[in-house]
Tab-separated table of C-alpha atoms in Angstrom:
chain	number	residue	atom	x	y	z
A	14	UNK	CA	105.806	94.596	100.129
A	15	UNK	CA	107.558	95.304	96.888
A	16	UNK	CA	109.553	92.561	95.302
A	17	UNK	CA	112.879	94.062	93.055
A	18	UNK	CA	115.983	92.205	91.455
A	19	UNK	CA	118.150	90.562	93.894
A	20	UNK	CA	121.291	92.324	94.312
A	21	UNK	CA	124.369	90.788	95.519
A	22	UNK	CA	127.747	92.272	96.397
A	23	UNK	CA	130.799	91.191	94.093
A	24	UNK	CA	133.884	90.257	96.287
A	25	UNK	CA	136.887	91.516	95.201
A	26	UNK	CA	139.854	89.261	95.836
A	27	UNK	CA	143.092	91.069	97.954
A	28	UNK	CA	146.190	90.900	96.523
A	29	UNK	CA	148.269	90.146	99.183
A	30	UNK	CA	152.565	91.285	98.752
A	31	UNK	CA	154.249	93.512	100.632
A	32	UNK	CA	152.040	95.999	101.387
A	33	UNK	CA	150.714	96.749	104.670
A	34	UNK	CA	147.274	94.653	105.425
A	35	UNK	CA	144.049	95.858	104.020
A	36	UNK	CA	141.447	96.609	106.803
A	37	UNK	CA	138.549	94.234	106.564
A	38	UNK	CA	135.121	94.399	105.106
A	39	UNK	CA	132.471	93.966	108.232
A	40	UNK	CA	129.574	92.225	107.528
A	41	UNK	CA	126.101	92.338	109.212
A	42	UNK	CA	123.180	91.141	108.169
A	43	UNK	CA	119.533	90.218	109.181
A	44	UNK	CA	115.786	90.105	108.717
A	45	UNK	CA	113.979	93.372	108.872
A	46	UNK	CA	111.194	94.707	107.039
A	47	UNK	CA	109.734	91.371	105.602
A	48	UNK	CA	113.223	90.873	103.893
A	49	UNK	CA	116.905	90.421	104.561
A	50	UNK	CA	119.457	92.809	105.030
A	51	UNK	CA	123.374	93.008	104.454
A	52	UNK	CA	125.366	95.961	105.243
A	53	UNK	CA	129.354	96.068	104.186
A	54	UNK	CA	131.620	98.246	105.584
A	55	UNK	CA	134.740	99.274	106.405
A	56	UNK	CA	136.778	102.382	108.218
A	57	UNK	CA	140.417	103.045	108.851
A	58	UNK	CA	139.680	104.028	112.125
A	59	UNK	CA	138.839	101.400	114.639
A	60	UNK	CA	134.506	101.260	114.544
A	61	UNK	CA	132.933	98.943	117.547
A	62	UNK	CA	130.787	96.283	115.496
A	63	UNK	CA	128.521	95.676	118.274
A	64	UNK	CA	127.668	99.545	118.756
A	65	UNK	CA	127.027	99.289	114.559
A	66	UNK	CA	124.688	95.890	114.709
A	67	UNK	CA	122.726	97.700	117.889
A	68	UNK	CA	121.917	100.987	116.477
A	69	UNK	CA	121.311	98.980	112.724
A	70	UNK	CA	118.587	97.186	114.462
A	71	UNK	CA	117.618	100.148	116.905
A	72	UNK	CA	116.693	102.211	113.529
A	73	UNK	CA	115.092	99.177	111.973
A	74	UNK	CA	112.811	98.952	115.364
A	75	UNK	CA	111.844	102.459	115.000
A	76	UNK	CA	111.318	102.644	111.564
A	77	UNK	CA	108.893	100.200	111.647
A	78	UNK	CA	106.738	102.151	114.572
A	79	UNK	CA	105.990	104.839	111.872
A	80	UNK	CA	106.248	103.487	108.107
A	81	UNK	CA	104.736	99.634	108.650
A	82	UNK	CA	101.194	98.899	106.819
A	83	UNK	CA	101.548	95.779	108.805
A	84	UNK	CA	101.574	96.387	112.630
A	85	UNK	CA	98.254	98.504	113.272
A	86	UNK	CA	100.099	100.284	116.014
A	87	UNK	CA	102.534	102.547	113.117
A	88	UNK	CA	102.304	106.152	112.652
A	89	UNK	CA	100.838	105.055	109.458
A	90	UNK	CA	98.405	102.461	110.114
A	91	UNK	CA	97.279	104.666	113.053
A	92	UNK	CA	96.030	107.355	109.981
A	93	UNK	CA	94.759	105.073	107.654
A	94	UNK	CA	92.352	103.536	110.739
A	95	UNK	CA	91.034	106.775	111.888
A	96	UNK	CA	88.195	107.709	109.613
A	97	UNK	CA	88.597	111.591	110.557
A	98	UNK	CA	88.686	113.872	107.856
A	99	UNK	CA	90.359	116.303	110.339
A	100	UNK	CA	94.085	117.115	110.737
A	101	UNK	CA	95.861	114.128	112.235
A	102	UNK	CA	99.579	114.159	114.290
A	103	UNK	CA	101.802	111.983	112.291
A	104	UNK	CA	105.592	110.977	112.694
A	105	UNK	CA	107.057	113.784	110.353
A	106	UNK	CA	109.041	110.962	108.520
A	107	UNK	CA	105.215	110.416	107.244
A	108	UNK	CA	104.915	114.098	105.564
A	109	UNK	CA	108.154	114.116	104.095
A	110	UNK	CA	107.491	110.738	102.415
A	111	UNK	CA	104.101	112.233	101.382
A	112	UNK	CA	105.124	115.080	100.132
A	113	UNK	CA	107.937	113.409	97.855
A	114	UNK	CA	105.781	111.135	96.647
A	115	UNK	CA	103.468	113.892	95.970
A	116	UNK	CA	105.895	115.826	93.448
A	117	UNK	CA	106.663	112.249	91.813
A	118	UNK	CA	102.818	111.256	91.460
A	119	UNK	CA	102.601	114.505	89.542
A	120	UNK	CA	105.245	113.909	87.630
A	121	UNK	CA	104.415	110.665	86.250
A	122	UNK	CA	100.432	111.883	85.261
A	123	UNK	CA	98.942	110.014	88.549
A	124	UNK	CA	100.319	106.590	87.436
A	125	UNK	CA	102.392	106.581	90.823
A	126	UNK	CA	100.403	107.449	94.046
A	127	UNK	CA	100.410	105.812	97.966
A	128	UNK	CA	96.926	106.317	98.235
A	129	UNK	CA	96.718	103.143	96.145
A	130	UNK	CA	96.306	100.822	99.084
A	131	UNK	CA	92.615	100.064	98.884
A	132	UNK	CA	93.320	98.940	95.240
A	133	UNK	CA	95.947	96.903	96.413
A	134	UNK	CA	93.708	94.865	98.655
A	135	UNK	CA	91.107	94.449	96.820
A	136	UNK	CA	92.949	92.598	94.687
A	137	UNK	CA	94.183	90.311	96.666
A	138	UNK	CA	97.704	91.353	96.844
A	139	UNK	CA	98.122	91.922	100.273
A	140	UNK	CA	96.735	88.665	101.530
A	141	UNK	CA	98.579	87.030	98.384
A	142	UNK	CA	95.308	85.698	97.427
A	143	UNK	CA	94.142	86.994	94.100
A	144	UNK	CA	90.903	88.344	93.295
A	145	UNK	CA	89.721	89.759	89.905
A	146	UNK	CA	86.964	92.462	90.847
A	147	UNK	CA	84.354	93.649	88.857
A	148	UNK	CA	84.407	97.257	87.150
A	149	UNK	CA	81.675	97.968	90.008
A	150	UNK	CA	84.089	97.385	92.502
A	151	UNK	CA	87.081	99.016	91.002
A	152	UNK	CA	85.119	102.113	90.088
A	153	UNK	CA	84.095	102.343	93.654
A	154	UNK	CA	87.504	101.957	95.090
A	155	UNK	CA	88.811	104.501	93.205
A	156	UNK	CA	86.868	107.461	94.634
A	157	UNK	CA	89.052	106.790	97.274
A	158	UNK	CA	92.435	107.240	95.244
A	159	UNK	CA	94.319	110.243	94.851
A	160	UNK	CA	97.069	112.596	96.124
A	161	UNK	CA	94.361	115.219	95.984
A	162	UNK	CA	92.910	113.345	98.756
A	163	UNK	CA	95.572	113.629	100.902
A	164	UNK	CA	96.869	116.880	101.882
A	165	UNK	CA	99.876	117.695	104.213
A	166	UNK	CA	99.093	120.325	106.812
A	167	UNK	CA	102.436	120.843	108.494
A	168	UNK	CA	105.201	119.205	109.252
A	169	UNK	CA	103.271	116.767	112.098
A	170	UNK	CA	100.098	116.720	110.463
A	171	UNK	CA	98.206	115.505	107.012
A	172	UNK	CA	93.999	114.916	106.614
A	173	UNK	CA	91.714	112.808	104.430
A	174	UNK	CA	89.706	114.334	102.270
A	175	UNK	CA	87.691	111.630	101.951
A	176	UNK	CA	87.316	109.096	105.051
A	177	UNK	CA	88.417	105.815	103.310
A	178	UNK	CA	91.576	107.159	102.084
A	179	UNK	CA	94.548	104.804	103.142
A	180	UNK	CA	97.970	105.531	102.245
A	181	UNK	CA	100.395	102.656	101.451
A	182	UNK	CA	104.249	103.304	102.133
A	183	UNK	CA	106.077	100.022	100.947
A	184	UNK	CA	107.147	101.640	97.355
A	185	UNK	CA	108.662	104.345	98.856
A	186	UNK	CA	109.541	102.921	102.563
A	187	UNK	CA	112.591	100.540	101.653
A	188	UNK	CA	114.500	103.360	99.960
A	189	UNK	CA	113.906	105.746	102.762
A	190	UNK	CA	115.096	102.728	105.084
A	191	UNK	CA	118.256	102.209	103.468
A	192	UNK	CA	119.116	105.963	103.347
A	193	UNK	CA	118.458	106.220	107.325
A	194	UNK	CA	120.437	103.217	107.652
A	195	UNK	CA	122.982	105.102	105.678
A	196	UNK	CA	122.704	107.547	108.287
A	197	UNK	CA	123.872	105.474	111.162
A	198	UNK	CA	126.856	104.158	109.532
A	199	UNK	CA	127.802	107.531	109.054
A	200	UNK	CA	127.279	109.285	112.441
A	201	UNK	CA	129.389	106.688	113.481
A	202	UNK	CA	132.070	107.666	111.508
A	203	UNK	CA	132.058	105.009	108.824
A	204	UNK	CA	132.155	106.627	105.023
A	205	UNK	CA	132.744	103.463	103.206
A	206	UNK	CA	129.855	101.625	102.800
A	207	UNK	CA	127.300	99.336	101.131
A	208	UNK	CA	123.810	99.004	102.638
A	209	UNK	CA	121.639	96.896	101.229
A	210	UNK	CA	117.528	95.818	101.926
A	211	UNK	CA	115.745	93.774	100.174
A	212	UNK	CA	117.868	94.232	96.906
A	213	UNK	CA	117.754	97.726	97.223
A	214	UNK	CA	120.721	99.192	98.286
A	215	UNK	CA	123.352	102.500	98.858
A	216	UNK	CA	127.616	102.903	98.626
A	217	UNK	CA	129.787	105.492	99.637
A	218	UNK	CA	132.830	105.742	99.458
A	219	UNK	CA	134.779	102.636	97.813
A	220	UNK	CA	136.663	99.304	99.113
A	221	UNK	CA	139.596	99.003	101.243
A	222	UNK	CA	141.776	98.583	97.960
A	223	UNK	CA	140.760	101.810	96.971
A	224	UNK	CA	138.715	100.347	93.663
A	225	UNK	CA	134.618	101.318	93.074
A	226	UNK	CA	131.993	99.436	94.743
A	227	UNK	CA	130.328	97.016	92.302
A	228	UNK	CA	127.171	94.979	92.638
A	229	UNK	CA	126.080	92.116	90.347
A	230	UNK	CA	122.664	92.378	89.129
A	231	UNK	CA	120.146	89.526	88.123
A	232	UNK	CA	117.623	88.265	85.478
A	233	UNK	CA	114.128	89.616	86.062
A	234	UNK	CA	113.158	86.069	85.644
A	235	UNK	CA	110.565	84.468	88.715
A	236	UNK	CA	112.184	81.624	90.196
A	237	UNK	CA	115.537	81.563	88.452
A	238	UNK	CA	119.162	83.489	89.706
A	239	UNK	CA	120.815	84.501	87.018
A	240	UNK	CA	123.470	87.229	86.559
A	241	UNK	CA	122.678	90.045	84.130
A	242	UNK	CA	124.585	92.529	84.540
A	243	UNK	CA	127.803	94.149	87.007
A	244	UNK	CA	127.299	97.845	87.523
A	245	UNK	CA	130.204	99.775	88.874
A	246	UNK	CA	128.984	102.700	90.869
A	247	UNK	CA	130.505	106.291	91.664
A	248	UNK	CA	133.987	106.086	94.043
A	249	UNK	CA	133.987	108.930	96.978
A	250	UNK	CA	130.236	109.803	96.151
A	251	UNK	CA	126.950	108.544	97.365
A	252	UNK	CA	124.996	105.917	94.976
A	253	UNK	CA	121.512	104.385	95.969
A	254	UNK	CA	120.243	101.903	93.060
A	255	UNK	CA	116.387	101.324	93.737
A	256	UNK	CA	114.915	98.410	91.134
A	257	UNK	CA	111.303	97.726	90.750
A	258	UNK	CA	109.888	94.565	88.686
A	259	UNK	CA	106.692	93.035	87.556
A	260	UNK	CA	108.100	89.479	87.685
A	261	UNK	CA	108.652	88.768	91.847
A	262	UNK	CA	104.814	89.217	92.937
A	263	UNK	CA	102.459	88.316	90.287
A	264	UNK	CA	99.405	85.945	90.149
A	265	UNK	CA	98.942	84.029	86.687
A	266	UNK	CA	95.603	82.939	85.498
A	267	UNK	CA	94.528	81.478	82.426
A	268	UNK	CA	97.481	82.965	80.749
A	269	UNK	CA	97.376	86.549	82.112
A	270	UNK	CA	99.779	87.877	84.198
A	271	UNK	CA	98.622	90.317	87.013
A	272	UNK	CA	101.803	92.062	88.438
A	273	UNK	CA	101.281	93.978	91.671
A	274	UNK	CA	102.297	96.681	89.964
A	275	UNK	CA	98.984	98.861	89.775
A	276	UNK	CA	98.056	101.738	87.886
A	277	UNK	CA	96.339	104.316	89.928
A	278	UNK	CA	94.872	105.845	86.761
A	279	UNK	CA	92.921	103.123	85.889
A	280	UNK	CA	92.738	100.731	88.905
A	281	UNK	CA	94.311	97.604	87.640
A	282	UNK	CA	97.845	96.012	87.058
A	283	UNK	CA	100.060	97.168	84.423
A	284	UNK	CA	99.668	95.381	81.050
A	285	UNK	CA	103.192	95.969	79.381
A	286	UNK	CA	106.558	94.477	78.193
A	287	UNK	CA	108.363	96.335	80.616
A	288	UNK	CA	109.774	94.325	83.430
A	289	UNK	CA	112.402	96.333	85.538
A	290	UNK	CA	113.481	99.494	86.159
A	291	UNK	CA	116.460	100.628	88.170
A	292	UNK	CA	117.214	104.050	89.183
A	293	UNK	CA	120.676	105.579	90.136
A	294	UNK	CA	120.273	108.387	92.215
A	295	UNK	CA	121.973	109.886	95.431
A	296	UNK	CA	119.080	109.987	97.023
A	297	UNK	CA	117.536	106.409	97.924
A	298	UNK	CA	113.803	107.904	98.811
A	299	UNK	CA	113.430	109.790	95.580
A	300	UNK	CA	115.197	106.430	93.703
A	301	UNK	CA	112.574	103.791	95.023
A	302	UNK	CA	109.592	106.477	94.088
A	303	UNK	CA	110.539	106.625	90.832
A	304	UNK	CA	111.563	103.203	90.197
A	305	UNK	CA	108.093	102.399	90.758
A	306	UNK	CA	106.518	105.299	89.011
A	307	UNK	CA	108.481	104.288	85.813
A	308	UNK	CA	107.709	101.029	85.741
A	309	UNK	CA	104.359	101.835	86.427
A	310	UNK	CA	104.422	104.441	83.155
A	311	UNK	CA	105.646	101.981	80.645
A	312	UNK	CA	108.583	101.819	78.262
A	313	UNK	CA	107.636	104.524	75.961
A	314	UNK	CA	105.856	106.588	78.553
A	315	UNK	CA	108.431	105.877	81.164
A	316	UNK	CA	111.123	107.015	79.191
A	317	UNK	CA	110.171	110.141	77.769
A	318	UNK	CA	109.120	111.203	81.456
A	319	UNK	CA	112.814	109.860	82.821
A	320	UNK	CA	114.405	111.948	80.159
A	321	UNK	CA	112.481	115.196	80.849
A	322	UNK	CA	113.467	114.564	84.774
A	323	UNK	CA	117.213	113.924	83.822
A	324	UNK	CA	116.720	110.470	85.645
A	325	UNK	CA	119.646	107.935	85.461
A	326	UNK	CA	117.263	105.057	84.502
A	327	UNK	CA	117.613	101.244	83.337
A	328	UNK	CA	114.757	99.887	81.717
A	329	UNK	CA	114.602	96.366	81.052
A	330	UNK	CA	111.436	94.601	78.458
A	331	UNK	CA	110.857	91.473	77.840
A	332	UNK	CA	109.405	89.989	74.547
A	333	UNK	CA	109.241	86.282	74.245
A	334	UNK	CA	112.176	85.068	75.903
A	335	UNK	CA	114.363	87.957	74.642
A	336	UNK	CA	115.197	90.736	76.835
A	337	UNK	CA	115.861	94.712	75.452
A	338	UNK	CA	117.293	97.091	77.631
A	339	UNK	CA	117.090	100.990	77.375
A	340	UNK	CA	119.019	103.739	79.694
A	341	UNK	CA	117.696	107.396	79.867
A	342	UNK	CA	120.475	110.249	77.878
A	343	UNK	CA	120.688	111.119	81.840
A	344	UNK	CA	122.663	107.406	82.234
A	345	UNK	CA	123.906	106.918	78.745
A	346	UNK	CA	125.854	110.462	78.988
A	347	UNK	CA	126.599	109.019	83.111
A	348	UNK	CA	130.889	109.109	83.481
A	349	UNK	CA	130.055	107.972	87.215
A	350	UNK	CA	128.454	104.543	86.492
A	351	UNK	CA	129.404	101.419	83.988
A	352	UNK	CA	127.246	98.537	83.316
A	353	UNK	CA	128.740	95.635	82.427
């Protein structure tokens, strides 16, 4: 499970004169996916909120069948288990996510890659119980690693190359969850919007006064809530912000920090100042990929591979108590967003 700034919706206040009412901003929210979720909305045409809450947590329910790493029964979980190196039926939500995360694992030089899960467990992360392993043991989990030991057949169907390959989902999952939720809202008619899971989030459209959607934005400090910044995203067009930090799920030992954050070029956590990255993209799935990736890259690294991709990217270091913030030409040159 990934662990990203907490971002909270800024309520504007209604002016209230003359004018004809405002209609009001719906609220639902929950527990899904090992995290909460809030979803704002509104629509000038009447939109049943019980139809909205059931299909919200109809999506959530099958979303979880295929893209879990925690209920052995997922699409998922059912391919990782099976130690067949032969073509397997998937749920095709489980190509396309492979195959996106393919082109970004490329991208980033193999730093990014979701067959990173045996790595993840063996330290400790997904029991929350950290282990430091030897070089023997990290050497030998990494034969297993590698988008060149995955490889898509169809559109229903991906094999191992290798038996022990396992394929983990959650830095890519959330962002594909929020842009399905997105979905529903919008088959059912609603275009003004602001879904968001687990910090991670997507607007459309803009409020009922007319004015952007803006979300306040934390400290990537552990433990404290702190306001660091108020973005104002795009009106009338679709904005997902996807953030990924080193400083939510971490163990600390003996005065080194080991982020869940893993390289899968090396094996181990990521040893650098950088400790957030948010993307701004219209797409949430490619967002949350690349949030990771870049965090995953480095400052220098990161940024240089942001820039060549025309990524709108935030990237936030912190040295000492002092934190430095970069944004890619992509978001500096950006006449859609402000951050404040």
């Amino acid at each position: 499970m990934r662990y990203v700034w907490m971002v909270g919706l800024l309520e504007a206040l209604m002016l209230v004169g003359c004018q004809e009412p405002l209609p009001p901003i719906e609220k639902l929210s929950g527990f899904a996916q090992g995290t909460t979720y809030n979803i704002s909305y509104w629509s000038p045409e009447p939109v049943d909120f019980k139809q909205v809450e059931a299909e919200v947590n109809q999506a959530f329910a099958d979303l979880d069948k295929v893209l879990s790493n925690y209920r052995p029964d997922s699409s998922i979980e059912q391919f990782n288990a099976n130690p067949s190196t032969e073509s397997q039926t998937v749920d095709p939500q489980v190509v396309t996510l492979v195959k996106i995360a393919r082109t970004v694992s490329e991208l980033s030089h193999g730093c990014y890659d979701l067959t990173i899960k045996p790595l993840f467990d063996l330290w400790g992360f997904k029991d929350d119980k950290l282990v430091i392993p030897e070089d023997a043991a990290i050497h030998d989990a990494m034969v297993n690693v590698g988008m060149d030991k995955l490889a898509v057949v169809d559109d229903n169907h991906i094999r191992k190359h290798l038996a022990k390959v396992r394929v983990d989902l959650s830095s890519i999952a959330q962002g594909y969850s929020v842009g399905k939720i997105s979905q529903v809202m919008e088959q059912l008619g609603v275009e003004n919007y602001l879904v968001e899971i687990g910090g991670e989030l997507k607007t459309h459209g803009h409020k009922p006064d007319g004015k952007s959607w803006r979300i306040a934005v934390e400290k990537p400090l552990p433990g404290e809530r702190e306001l660091h910044k108020v973005v104002t995203l795009p009106k009338d067009e679709a904005m997902a912000v996807m953030t990924s930090g080193t400083y939510r799920h971490f163990f600390d030992v003996k005065g080194q920090r080991y982020s869940h954050i893993l390289d899968a070029r090396t094996g181990r956590p990521v040893n650098h100042d950088l400790v957030a990255v948010s993307v701004f993209h219209a797409d949430p799935t490619i967002a949350d990929a690349w949030s990771t990736a870049l965090l995953c890259l480095g400052h220098e690294e990161g940024m240089k591979v942001a820039d060549e991709e025309k990524l709108q990217a935030l990237f936030v270091r912190q040295q000492g108590t002092e934190f430095t913030e970069s944004k890619t030409r992509a978001l500096t040159t950006s006449a859609q967003i402000a951050i404040n």
